GROMACS .gro file of C-alpha atoms in nm:
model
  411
    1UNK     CA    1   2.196  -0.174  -1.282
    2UNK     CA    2   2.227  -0.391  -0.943
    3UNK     CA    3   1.946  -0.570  -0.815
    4UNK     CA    4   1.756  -0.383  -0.549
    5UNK     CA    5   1.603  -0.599  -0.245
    6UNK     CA    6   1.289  -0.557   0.029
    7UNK     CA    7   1.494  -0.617   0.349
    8UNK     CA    8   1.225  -0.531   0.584
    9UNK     CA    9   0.941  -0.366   0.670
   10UNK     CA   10   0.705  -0.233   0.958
   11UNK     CA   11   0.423  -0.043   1.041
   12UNK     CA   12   0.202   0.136   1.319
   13UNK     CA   13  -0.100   0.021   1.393
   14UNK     CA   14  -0.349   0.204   1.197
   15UNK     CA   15  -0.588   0.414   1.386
   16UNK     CA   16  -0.955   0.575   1.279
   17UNK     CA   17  -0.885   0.985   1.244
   18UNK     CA   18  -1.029   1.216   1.485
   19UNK     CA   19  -1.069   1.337   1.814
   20UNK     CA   20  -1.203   1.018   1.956
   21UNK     CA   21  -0.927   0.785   1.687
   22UNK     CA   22  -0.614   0.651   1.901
   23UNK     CA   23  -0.361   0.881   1.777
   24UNK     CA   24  -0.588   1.186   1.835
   25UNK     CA   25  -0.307   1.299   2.035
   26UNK     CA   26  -0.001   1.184   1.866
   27UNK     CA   27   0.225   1.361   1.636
   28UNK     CA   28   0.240   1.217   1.337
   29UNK     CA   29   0.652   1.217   1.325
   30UNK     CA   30   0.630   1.040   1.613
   31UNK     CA   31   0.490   0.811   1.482
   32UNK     CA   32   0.722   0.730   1.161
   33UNK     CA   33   1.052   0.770   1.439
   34UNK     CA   34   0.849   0.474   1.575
   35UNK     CA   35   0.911   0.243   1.271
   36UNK     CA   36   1.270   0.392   1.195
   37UNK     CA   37   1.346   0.320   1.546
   38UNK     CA   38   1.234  -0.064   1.499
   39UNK     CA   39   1.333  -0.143   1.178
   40UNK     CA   40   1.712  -0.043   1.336
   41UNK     CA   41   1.598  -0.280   1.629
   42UNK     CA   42   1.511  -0.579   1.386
   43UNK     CA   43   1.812  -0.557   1.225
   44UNK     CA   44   2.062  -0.533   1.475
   45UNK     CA   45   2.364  -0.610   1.201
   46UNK     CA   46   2.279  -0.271   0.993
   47UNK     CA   47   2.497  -0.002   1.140
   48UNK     CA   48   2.310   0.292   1.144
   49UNK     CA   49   2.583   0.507   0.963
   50UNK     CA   50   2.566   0.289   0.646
   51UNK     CA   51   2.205   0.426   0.604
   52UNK     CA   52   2.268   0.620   0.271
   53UNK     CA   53   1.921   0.848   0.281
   54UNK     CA   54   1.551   0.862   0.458
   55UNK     CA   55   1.263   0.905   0.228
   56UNK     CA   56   0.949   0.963   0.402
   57UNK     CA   57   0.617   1.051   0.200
   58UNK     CA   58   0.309   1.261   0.346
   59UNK     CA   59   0.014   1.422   0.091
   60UNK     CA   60  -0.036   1.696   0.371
   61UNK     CA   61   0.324   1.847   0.427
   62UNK     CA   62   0.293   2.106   0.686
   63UNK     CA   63   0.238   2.056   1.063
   64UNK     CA   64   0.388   1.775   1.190
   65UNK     CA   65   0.392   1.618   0.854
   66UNK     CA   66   0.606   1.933   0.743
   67UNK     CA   67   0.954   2.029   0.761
   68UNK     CA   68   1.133   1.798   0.503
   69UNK     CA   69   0.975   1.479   0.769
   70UNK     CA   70   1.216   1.270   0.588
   71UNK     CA   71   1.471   1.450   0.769
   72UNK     CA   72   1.377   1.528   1.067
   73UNK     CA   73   1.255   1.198   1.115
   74UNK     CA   74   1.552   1.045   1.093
   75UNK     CA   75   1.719   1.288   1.315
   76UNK     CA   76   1.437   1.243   1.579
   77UNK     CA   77   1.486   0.861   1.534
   78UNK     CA   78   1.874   0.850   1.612
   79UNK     CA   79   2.027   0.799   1.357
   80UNK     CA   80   2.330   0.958   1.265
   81UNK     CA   81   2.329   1.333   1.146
   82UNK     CA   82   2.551   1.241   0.876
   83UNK     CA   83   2.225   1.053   0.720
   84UNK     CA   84   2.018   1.296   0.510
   85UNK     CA   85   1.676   1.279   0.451
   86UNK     CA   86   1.352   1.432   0.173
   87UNK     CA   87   1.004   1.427   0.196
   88UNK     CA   88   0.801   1.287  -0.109
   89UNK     CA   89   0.450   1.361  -0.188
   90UNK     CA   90   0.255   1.121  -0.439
   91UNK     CA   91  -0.105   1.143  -0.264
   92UNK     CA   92  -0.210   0.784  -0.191
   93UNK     CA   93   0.118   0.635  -0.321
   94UNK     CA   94   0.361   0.845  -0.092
   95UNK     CA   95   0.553   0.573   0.008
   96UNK     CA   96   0.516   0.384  -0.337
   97UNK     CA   97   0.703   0.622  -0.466
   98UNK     CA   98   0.949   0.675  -0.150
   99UNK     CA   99   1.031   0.344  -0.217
  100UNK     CA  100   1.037   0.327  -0.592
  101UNK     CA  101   1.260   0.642  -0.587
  102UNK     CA  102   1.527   0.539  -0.348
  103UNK     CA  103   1.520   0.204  -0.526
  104UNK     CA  104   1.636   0.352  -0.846
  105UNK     CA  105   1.901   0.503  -0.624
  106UNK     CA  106   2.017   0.192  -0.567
  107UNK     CA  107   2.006   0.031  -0.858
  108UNK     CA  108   2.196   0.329  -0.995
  109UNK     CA  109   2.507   0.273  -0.730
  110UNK     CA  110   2.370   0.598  -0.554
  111UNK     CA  111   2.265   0.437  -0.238
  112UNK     CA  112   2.349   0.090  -0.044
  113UNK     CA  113   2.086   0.088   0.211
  114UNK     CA  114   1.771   0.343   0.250
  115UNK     CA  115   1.463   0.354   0.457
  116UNK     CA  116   1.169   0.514   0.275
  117UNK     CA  117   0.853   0.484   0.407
  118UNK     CA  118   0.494   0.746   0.470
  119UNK     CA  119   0.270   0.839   0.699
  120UNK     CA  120  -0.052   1.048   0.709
  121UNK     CA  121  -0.244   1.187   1.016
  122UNK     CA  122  -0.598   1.236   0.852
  123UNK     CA  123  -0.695   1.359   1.176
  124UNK     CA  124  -0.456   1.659   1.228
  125UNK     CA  125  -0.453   1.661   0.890
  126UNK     CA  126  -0.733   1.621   0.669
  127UNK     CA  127  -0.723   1.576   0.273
  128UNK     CA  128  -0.664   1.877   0.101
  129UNK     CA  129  -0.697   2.069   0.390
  130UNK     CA  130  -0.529   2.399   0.300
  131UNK     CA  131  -0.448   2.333  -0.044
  132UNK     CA  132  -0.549   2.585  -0.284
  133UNK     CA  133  -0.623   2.418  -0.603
  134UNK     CA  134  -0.559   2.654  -0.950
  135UNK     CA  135  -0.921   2.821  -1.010
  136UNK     CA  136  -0.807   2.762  -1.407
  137UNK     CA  137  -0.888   2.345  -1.333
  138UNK     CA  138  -1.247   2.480  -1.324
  139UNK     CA  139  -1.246   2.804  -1.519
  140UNK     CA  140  -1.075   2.617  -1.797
  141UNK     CA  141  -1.219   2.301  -1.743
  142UNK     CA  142  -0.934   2.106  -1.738
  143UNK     CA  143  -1.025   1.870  -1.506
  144UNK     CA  144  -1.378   1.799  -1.410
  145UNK     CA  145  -1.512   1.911  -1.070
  146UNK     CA  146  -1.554   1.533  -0.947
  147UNK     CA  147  -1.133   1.510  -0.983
  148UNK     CA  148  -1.111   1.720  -0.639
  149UNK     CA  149  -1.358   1.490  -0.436
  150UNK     CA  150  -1.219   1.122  -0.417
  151UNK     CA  151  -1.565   0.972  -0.350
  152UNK     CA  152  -1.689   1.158  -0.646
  153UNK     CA  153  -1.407   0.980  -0.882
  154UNK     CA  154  -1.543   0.665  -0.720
  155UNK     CA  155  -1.930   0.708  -0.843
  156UNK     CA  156  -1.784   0.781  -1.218
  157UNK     CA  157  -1.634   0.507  -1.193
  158UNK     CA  158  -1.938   0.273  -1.139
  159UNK     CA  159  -2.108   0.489  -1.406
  160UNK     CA  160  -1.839   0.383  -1.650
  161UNK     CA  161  -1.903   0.038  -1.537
  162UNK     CA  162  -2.260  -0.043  -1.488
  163UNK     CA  163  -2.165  -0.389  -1.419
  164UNK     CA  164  -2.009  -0.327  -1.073
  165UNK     CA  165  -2.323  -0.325  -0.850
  166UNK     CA  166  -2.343  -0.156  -0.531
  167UNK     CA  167  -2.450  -0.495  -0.398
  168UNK     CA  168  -2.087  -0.634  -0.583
  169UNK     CA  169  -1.922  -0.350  -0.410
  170UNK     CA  170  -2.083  -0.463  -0.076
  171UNK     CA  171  -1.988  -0.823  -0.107
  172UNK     CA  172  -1.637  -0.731  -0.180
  173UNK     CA  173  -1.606  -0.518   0.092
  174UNK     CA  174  -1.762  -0.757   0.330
  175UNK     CA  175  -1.518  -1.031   0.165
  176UNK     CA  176  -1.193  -0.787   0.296
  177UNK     CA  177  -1.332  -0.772   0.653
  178UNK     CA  178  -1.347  -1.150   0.700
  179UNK     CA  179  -0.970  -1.178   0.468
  180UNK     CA  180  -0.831  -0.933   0.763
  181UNK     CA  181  -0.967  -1.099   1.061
  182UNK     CA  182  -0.884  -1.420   0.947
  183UNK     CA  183  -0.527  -1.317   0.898
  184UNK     CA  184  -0.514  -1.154   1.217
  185UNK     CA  185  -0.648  -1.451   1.407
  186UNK     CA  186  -0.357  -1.644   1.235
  187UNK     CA  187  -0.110  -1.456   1.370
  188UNK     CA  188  -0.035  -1.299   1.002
  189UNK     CA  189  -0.070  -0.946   1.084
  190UNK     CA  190   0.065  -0.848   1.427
  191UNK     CA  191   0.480  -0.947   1.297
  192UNK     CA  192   0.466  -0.613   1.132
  193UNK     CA  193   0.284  -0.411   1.380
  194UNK     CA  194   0.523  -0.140   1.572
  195UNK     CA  195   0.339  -0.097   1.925
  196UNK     CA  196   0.261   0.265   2.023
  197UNK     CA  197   0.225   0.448   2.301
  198UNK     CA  198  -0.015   0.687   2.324
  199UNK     CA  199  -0.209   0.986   2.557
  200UNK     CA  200  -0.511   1.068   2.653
  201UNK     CA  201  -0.697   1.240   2.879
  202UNK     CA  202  -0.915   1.047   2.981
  203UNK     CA  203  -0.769   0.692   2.952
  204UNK     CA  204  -0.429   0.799   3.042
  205UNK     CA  205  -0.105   0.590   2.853
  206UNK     CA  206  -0.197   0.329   2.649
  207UNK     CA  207   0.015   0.097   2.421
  208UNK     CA  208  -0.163   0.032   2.122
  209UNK     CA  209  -0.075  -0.297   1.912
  210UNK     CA  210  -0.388  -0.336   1.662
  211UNK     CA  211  -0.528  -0.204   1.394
  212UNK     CA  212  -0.865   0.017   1.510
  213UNK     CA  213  -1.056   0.032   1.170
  214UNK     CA  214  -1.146  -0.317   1.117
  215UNK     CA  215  -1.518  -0.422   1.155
  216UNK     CA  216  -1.474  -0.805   1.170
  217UNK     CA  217  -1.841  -0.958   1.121
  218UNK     CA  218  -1.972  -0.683   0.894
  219UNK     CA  219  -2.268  -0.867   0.729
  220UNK     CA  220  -2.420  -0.747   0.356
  221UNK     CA  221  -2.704  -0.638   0.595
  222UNK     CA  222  -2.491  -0.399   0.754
  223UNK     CA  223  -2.358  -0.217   0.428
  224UNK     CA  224  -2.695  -0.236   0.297
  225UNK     CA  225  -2.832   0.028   0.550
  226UNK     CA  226  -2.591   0.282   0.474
  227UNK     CA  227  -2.601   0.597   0.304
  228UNK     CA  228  -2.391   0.707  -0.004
  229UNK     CA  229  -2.312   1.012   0.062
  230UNK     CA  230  -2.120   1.144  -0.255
  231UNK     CA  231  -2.464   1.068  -0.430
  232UNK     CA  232  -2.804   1.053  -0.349
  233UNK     CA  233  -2.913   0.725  -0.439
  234UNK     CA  234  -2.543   0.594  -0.547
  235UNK     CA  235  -2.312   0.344  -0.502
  236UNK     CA  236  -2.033   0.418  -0.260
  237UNK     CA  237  -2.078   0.441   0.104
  238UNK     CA  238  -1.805   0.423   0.414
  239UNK     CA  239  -1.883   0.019   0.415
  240UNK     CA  240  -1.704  -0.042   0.082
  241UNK     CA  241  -1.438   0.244   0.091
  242UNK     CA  242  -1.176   0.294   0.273
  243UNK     CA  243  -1.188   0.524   0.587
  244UNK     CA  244  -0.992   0.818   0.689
  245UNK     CA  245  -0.719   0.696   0.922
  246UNK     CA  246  -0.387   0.792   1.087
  247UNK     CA  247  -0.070   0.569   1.058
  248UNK     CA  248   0.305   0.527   0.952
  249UNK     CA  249   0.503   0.234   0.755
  250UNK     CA  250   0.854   0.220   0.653
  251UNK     CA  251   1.098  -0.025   0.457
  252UNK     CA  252   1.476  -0.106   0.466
  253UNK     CA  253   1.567  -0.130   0.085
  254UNK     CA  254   1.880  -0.215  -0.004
  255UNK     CA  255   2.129  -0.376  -0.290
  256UNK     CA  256   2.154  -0.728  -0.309
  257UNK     CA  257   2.548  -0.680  -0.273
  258UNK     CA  258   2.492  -0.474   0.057
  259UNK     CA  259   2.258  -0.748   0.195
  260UNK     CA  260   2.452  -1.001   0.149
  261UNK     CA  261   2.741  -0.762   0.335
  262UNK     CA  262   2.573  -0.717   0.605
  263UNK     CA  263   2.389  -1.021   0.673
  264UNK     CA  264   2.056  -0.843   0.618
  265UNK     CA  265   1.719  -1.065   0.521
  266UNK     CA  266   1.570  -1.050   0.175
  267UNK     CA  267   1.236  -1.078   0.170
  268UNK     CA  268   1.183  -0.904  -0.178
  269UNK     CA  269   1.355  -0.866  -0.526
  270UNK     CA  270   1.264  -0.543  -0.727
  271UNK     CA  271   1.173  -0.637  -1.043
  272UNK     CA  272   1.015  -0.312  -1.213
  273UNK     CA  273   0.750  -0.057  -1.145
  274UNK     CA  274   0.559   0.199  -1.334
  275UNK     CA  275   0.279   0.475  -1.267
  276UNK     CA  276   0.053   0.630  -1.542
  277UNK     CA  277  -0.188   0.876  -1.578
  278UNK     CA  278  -0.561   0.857  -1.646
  279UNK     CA  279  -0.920   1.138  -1.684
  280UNK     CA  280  -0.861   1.290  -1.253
  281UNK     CA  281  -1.226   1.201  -1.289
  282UNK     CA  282  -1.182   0.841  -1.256
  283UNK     CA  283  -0.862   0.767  -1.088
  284UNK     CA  284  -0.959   0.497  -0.928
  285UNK     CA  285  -0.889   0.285  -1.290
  286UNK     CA  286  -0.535   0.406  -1.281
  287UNK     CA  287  -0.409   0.049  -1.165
  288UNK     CA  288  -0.521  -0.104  -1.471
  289UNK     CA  289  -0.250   0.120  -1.685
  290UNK     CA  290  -0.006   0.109  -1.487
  291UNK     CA  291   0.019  -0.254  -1.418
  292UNK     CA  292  -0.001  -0.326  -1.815
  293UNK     CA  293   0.321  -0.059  -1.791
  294UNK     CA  294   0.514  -0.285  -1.535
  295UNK     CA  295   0.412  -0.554  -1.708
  296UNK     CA  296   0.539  -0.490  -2.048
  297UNK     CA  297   0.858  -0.357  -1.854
  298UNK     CA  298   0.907  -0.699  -1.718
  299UNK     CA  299   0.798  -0.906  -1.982
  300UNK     CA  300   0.572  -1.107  -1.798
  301UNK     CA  301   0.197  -1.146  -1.846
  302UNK     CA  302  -0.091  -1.103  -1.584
  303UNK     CA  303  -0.071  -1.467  -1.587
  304UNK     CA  304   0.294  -1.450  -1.443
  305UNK     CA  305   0.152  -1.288  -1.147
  306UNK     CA  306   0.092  -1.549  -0.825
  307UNK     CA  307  -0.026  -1.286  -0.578
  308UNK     CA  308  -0.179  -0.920  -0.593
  309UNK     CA  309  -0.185  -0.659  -0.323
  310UNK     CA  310  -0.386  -0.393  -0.467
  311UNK     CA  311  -0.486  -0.115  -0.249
  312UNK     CA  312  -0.842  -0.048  -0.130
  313UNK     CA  313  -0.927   0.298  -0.168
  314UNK     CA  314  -1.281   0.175  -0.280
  315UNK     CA  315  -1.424  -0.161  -0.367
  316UNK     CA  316  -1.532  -0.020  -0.733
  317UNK     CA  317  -1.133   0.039  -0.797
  318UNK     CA  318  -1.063  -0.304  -0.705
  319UNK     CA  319  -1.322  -0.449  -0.901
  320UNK     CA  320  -1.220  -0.242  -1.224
  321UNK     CA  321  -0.898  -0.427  -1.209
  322UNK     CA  322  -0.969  -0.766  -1.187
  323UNK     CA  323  -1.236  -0.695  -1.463
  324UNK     CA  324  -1.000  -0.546  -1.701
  325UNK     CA  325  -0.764  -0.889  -1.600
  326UNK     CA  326  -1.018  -1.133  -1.611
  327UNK     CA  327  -0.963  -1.199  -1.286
  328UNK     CA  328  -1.240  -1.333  -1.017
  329UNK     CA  329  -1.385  -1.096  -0.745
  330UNK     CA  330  -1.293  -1.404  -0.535
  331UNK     CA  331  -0.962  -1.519  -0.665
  332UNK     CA  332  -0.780  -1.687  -0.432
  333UNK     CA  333  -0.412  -1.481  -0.511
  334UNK     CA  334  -0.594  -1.128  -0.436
  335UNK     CA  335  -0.574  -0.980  -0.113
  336UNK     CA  336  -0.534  -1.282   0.064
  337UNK     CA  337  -0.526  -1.090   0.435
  338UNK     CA  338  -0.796  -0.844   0.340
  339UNK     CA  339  -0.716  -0.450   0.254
  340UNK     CA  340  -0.777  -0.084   0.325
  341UNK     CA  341  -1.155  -0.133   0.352
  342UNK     CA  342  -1.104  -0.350   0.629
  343UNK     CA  343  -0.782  -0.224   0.828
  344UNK     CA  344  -0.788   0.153   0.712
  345UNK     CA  345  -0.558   0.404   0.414
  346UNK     CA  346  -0.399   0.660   0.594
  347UNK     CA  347  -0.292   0.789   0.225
  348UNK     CA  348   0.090   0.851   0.214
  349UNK     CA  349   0.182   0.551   0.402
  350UNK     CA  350  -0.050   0.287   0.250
  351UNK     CA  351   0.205   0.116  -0.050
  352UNK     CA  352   0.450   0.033   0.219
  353UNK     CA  353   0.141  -0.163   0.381
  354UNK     CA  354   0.090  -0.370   0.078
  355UNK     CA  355   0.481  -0.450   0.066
  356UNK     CA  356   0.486  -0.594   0.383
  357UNK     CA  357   0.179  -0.794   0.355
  358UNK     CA  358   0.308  -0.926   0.006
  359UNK     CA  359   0.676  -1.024   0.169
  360UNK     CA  360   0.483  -1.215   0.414
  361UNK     CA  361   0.286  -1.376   0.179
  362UNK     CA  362   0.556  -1.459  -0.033
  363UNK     CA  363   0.752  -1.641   0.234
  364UNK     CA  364   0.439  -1.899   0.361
  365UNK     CA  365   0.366  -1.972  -0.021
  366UNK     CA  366   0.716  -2.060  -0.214
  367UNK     CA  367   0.555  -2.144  -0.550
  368UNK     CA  368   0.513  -1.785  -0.632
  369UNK     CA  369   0.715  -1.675  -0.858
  370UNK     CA  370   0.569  -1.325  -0.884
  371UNK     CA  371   0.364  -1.042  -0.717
  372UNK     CA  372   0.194  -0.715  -0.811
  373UNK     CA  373   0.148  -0.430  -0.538
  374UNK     CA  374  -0.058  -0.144  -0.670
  375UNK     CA  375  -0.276   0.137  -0.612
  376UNK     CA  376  -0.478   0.423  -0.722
  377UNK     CA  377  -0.378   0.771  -0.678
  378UNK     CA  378  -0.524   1.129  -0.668
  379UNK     CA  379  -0.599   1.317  -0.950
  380UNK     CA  380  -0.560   1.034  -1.222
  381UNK     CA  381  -0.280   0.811  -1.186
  382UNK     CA  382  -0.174   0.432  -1.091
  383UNK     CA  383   0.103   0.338  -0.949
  384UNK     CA  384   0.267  -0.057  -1.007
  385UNK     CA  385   0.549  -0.265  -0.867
  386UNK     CA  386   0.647  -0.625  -0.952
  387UNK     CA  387   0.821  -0.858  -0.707
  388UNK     CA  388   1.043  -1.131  -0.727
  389UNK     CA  389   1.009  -1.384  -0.459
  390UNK     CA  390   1.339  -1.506  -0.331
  391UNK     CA  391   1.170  -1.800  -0.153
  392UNK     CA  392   1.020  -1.936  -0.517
  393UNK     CA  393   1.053  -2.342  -0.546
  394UNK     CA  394   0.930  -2.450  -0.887
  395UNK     CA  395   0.692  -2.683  -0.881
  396UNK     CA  396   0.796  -3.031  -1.099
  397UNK     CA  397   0.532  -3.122  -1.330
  398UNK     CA  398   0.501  -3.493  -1.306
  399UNK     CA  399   0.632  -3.734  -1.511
  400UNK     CA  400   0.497  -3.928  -1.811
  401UNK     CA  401   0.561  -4.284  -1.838
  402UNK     CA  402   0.675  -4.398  -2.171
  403UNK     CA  403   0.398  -4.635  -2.229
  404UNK     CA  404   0.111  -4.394  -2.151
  405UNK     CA  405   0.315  -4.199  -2.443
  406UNK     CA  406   0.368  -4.416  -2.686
  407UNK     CA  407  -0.007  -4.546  -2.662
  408UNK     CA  408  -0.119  -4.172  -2.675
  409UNK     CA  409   0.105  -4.133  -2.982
  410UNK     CA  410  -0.079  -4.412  -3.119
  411UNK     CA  411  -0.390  -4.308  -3.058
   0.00000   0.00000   0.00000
């Protein structure tokens, strides 16, 4: 197997679904040709020809998220019709599993160099719209009815762990907001942004270059006073969940032999990944099996692990995890910009997202030897990757003195 590397990655802006969000008018292949188009702009020493495929994920695959978008995409995009293209649907880890897949391409000797990324326009496209789930789920009750409604899955989940508060769901979400805007004030963010342009009516062409979801200041007041509205009286509410949101990411991958060919950056080193199943009815713990997977695949320990970037879909998910770990609601190597509850999880194209923000992270902080990107996924799974940081610098523990040895000896 060759080593498979992170060579890059970008992303749109993410925008708040609807008829008043920023992309309200935007196709949503237009929107991943944007990041094909600068990811081929970054790295001006790739020829385009020696791109070997084009994954591109999307939970809603019809519309302009239809048509094999992997494809079309990349014909849309420029590149060169010799380079084929699929279309990959994994829910909320869409691109996860664009990458994941191509990556075992590589590491196979199928592929050099691949772009896989996702994208999902929640506003043209809203979940499950037009999906006809089997009546046997419910007939048979395979699945229970809470499996279909992701908000639902999020209440069981606080059932099953009485522990996580509403008001601990509140301060973690508030905790995200202030992560994001610092990182955006410190310049942390925008390197991965992909300006678009976009129409409408009554503002005429706009450019956009930041994220529209964010809420920087949101106070515990704030989430306090709203309503949960999977639940009377429950836990969840749109101030400690993510939001429904349009955007696109994709991600050069590529071997460590064709990098080095080509004079590409490595901001990454595969090291495994795995994705498990759990009850549909609480998906939101499917991170917690999945990362023991990866883990165990790797040979490393939670305690390996120097930075997380686990995905947002609600603060309860997020909190189940570091429980399970023993990890702080706090700690210092989670989330360090802030996640989905703060800058938005336009499903399909969220795992690319956490890549980027975990390369970046990786490069200011070389004593990391390890991180984890992971997320929860529709109808009971988990999905886990481990990176290698090429920047690591082990850190010298210092030295003992022989006296101070020899009198602790004797002691």
């Amino acid at each position: 197997m060759r080593d498979v590397v992170f060579v890059d990655g970008v992303r749109t802006p993410f925008g708040r679904a609807g008829e008043k969000g920023i992309y309200a008018s935007t196709r949503a292949d237009d929107l991943v040709v944007k990041c094909i188009r600068e990811l081929m702009r970054r790295n001006p020493s790739l020829p385009p020809e020696r791109i070997d495929d084009v994954a591109i994920a999307a939970t809603s695959q019809n519309g302009d998220q239809g048509m094999t978008i992997g494809r079309t995409a990349a014909l849309l995009a420029g590149l060169p019709r010799s380079v084929p293209g699929f279309a990959i649907d994994r829910m909320c880890a869409g691109a996860m599993t664009a990458v994941t897949t191509t990556a075992s391409g590589i590491g196979f000797g199928a592929y050099d160099v691949v772009i896989a990324g996702g994208v999902e326009h929640m506003g043209h496209h809203p979940m499950g719209a037009g999906a006809d789930p089997n009546p046997r789920f419910l007939a048979e009750r395979l699945v229970d009815p809470a499996a279909l409604n992701m908000g639902n899955t999020a209440e069981n989940l606080h059932d099953r762990f009485p522990a996580i508060t509403k008001e601990r769901a509140d301060a973690y979400a508030v905790a995200s907001q202030a992560k994001f805007a610092a990182a955006s004030a410190n310049g942390q963010i925008q390197p991965d942004l992909v300006p678009v342009a976009t129409l409408k009516a009554e503002q005429g062409w706009t450019v956009q270059t930041v994220d529209e979801p964010p809420r920087p200041g949101t106070t515990l007041e704030d989430l306090a006073a709203l309503r949960t509205p999977f639940r009377a009286h429950g836990r969840v509410t749109a101030g400690n969940a993510a939001g429904l949101n349009d955007g696109a990411t994709a991600a050069i991958l590529a071997s460590a032999e064709a990098a080095q060919e080509l004079g590409l950056p490595v901001k990454m080193r595969l090291v495994t990944y795995a994705f498990a199943g759990v009850e549909p009815e609480v998906m939101g713990i499917g991170p917690v099996p999945a990362t023991e997977k990866a883990l165990r695949l790797a040979g490393l320990t939670i305690d390996d692990i120097g930075l997380f970037e686990i995905n947002e879909a609600f603060a309860v998910q997020v909190l189940s995890f570091l429980d399970h770990f023993g990890l702080d609601d706090a700690d210092p190597r989670v989330n360090r910009y802030g996640g989905a509850i703060a800058v938005g999880h336009p499903l399909a194209s969220s795992g690319v997202r956490l890549m980027n923000q975990l390369a970046r992270q990786f490069a200011e902080d070389p004593s990391v030897h390890y991180g984890l990107t992971a997320m929860c996924i529709g109808l009971g799974m988990g999905a886990a990757v481990i990176w290698e940081n090429p920047h690591f610098t082990p850190t010298e523990a210092p030295a003992v003195s022989t006296s101070s040895t020899t009198e602790g000896s004797a002691a």
